[in-house]
CSV table of C-alpha atoms in Angstrom, one decimal:
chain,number,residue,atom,x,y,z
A,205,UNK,CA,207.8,212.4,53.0
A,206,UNK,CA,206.3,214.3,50.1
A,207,UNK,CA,203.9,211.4,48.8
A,208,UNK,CA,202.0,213.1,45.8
A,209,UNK,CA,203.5,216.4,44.5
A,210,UNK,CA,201.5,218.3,41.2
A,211,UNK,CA,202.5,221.1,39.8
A,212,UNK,CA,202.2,224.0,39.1
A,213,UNK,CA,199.0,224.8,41.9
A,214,UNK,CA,197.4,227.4,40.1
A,215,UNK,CA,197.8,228.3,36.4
A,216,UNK,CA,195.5,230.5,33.8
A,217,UNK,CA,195.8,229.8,29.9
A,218,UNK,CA,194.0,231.2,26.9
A,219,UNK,CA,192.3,229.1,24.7
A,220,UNK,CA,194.6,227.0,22.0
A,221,UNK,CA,197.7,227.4,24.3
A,222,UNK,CA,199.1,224.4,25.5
A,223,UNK,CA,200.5,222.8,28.7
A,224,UNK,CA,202.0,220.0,31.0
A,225,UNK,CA,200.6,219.5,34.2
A,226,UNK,CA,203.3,217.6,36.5
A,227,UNK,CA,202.4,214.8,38.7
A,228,UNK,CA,205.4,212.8,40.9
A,229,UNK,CA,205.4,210.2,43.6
A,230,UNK,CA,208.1,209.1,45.3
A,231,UNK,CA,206.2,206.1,47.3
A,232,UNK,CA,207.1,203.6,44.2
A,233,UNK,CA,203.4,203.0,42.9
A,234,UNK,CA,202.8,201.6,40.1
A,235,UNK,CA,199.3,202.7,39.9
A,236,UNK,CA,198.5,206.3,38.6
A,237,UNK,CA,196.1,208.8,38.0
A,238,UNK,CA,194.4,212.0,36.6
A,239,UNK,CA,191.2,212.8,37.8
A,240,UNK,CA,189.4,216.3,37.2
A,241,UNK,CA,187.0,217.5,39.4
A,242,UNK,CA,184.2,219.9,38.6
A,243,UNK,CA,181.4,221.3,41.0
A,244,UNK,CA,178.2,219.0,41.0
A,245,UNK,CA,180.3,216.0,39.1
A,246,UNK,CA,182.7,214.5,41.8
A,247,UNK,CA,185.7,213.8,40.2
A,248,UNK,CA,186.3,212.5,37.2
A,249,UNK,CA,189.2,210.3,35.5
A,250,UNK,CA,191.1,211.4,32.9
A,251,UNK,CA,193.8,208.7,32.3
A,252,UNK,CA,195.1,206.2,34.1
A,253,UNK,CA,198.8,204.1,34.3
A,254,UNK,CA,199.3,200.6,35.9
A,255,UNK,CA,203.1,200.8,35.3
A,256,UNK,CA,206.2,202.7,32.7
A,257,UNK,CA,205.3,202.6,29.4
A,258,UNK,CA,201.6,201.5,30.2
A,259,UNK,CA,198.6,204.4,30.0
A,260,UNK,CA,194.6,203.8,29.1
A,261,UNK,CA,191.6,206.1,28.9
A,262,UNK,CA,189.6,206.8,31.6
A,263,UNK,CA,185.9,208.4,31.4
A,264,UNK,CA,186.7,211.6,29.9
A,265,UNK,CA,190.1,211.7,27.7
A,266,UNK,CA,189.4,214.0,25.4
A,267,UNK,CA,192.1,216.4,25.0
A,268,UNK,CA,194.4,215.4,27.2
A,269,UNK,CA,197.3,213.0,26.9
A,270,UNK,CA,199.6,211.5,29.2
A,271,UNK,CA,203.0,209.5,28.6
A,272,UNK,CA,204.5,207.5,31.7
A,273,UNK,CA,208.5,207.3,31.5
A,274,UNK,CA,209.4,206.6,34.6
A,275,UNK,CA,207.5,205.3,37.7
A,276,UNK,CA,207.7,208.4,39.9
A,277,UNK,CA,206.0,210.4,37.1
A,278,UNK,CA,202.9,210.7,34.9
A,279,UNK,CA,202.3,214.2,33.7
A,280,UNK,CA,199.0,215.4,32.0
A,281,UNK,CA,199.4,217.2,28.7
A,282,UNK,CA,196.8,219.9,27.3
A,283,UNK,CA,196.9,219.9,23.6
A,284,UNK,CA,194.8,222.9,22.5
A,285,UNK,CA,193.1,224.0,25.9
A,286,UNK,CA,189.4,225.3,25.9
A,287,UNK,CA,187.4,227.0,27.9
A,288,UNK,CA,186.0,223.5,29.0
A,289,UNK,CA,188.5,222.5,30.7
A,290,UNK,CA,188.7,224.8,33.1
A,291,UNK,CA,188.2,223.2,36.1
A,292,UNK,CA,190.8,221.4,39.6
A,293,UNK,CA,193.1,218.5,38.3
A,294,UNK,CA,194.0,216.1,41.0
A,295,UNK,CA,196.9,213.5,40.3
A,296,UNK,CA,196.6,210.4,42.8
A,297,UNK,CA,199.2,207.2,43.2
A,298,UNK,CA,198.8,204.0,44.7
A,299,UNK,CA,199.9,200.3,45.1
A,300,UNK,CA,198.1,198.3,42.6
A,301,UNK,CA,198.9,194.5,43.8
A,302,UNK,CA,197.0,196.2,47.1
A,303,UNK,CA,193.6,196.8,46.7
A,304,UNK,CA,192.5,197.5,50.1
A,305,UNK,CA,195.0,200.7,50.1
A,306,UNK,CA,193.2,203.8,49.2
A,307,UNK,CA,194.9,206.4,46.5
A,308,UNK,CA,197.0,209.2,47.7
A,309,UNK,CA,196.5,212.2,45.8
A,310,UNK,CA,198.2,215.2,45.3
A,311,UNK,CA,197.0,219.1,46.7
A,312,UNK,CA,195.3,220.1,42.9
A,313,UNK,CA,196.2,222.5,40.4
A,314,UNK,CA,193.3,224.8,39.6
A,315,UNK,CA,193.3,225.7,35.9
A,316,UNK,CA,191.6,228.4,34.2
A,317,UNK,CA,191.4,228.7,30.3
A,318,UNK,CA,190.0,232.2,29.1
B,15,UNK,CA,174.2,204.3,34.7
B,16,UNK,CA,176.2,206.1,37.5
B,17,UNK,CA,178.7,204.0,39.1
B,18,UNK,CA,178.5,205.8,42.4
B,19,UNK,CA,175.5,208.0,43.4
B,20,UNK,CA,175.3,209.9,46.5
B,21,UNK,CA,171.9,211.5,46.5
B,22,UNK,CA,172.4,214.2,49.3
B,23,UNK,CA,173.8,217.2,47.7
B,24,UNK,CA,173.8,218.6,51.3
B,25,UNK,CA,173.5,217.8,54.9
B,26,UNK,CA,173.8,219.5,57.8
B,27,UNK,CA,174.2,217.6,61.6
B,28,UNK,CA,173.9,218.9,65.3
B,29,UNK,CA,177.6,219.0,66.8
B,30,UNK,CA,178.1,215.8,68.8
B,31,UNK,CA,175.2,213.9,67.0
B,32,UNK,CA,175.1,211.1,64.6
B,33,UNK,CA,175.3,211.3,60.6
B,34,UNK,CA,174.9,209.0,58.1
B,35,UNK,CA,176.2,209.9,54.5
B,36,UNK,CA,174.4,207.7,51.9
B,37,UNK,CA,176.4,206.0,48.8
B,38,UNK,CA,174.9,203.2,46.4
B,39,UNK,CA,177.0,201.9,44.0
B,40,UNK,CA,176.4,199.7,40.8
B,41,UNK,CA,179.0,196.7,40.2
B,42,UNK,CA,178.7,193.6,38.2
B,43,UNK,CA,182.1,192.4,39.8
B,44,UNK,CA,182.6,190.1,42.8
B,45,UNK,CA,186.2,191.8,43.7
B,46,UNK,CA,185.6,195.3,44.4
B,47,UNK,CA,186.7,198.2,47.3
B,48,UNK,CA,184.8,201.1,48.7
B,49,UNK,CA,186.5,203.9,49.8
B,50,UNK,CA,185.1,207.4,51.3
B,51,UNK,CA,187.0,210.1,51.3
B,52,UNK,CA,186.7,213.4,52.7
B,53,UNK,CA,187.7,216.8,51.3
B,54,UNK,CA,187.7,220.0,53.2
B,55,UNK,CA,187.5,223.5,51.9
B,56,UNK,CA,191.4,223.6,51.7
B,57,UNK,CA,190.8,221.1,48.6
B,58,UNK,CA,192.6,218.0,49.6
B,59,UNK,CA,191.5,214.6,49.4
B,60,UNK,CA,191.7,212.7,53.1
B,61,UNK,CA,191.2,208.9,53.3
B,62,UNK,CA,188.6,207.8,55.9
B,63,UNK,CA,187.7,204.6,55.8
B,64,UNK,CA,187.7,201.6,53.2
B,65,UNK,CA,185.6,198.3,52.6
B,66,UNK,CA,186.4,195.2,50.7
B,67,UNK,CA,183.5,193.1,48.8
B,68,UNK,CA,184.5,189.7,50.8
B,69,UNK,CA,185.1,192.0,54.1
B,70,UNK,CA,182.3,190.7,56.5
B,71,UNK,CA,182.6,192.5,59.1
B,72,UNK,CA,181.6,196.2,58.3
B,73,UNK,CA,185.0,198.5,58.7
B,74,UNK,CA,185.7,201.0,61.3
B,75,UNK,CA,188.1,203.6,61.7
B,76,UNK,CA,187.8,205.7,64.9
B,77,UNK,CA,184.6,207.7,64.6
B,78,UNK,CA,183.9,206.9,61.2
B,79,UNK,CA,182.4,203.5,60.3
B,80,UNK,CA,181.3,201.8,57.1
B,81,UNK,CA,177.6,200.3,56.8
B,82,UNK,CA,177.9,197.9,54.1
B,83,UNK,CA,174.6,196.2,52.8
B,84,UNK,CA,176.3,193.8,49.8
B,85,UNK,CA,173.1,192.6,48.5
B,86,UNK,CA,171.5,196.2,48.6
B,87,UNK,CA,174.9,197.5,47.0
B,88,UNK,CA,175.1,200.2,49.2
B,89,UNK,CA,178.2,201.8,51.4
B,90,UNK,CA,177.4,204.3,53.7
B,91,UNK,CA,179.5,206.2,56.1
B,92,UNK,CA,178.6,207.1,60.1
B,93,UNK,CA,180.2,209.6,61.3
B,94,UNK,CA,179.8,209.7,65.3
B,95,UNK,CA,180.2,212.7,67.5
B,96,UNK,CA,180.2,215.2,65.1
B,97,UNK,CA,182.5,217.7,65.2
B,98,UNK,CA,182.9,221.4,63.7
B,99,UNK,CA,186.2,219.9,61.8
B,100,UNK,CA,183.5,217.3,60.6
B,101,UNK,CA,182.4,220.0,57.5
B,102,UNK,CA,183.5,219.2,54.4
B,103,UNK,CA,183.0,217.3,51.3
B,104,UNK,CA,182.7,213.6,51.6
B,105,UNK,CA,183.1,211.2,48.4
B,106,UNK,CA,182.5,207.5,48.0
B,107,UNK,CA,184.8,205.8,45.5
B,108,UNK,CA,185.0,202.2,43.8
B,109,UNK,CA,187.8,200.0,42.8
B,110,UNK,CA,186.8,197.7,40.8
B,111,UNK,CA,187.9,195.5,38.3
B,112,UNK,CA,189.5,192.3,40.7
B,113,UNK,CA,191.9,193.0,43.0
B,114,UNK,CA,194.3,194.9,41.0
B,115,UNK,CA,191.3,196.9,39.2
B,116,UNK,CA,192.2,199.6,37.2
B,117,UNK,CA,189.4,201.7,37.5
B,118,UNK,CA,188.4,204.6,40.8
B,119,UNK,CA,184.7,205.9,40.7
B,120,UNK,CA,183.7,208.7,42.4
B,121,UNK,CA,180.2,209.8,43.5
B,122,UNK,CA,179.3,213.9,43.2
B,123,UNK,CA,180.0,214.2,47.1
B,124,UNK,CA,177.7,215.4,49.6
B,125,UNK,CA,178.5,218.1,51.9
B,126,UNK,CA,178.0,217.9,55.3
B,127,UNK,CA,177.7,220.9,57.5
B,128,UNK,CA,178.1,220.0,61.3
B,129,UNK,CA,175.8,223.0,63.4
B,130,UNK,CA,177.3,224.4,66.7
């Protein structure tokens, strides 16, 4: 029963360093997500995957990439972080031949880039 | 133009009394969802209550219920009987794009205090 699962939950970078945030499901969606979520802004998507092998942008992309392998994960990729994008990353999953099922996200993972 | 606009930053409601959190959204598609979701200070995201675009009946779920005004383009959520556990962060989201749309909208949230 573990749905969403990110990792890691907390994590603090300097700037230019680089990182993979993890993001798995094991409820065989093929719909995935990466949202951030900033105070005053809501959240925000990143990228998006309808399916293995499949990824598009979402409303703010820039630096960050994503890859999907596999359908149980989609991780998140930080080039060259900056200070901007400090901020909570939420992964979510969901059925996408089902639109009246909402998106099951994972707990976060609050990053910090000094 | 926002998607999703929620335009109470903050509201606070009476335990036991009524509340009703205010979402419009903007659309051009016939085949759409609206979710609200509700995050408490712990951080995670909780699923209240959704509402299709052909759905005409408005949706309920326990206390929470979904006042959906198509031709306004609003979507907003009544919570009844407010209760302490009631304070949080609530979000309104869109799916849109047909019925396997690709693209989730959120609004900036409103956060709703519920008063002892």
């Amino acid at each position: 029963n573990a749905g969403v699962t990110q990792t890691p939950k907390f994590q603090v970078l300097k700037t230019g360093q680089s990182m993979t945030l993890q993001c798995a499901q094991d409820m065989n969606h093929e719909y995935m997500s990466w949202y951030r979520q900033d105070p005053g802004m809501g959240l925000r998507l990143i990228h998006y995957s309808v399916g293995a092998g499949i990824t598009d942008q979402g409303e703010v992309p820039n630096g960050y990439n994503v890859s999907r392998s596999t359908t149980e994960d989609f991780p998140l990729r930080l080039l060259s972080a900056a200070p901007s994008q400090t901020s909570v990353y939420f992964c979510a999953s969901s059925y996408r031949s089902q639109p009246n099922k909402p998106q099951h996200f994972g707990d976060g993972t609050r990053l910090s880039i000094l | 133009a926002q998607k999703i606009t929620q335009t109470q930053p903050g509201m606070f409601v009476q335990e036991k009394e009524a509340v009703t959190l205010d979402c419009t959204y903007d659309t051009s598609d016939q085949s759409y969802g609206l979710f609200w979701y509700k995050q408490p200070s712990s951080g995670e995201m909780i699923f209240l209550i959704y509402q299709g675009s052909y759905d005409e009946q408005n949706a309920t779920e326990g206390r929470y219920s979904l006042n959906f005004q198509k031709a306004r383009k609003s979507a907003n959520l009544v919570i009844s009987a407010s209760q302490l556990g009631d304070s949080a962060m609530y979000f309104c989201a869109m799916r849109e794009g047909g019925w396997t749309g690709n693209q989730f909208y959120f609004g900036t949230g409103t956060s709703l205090t519920v008063i002892p």
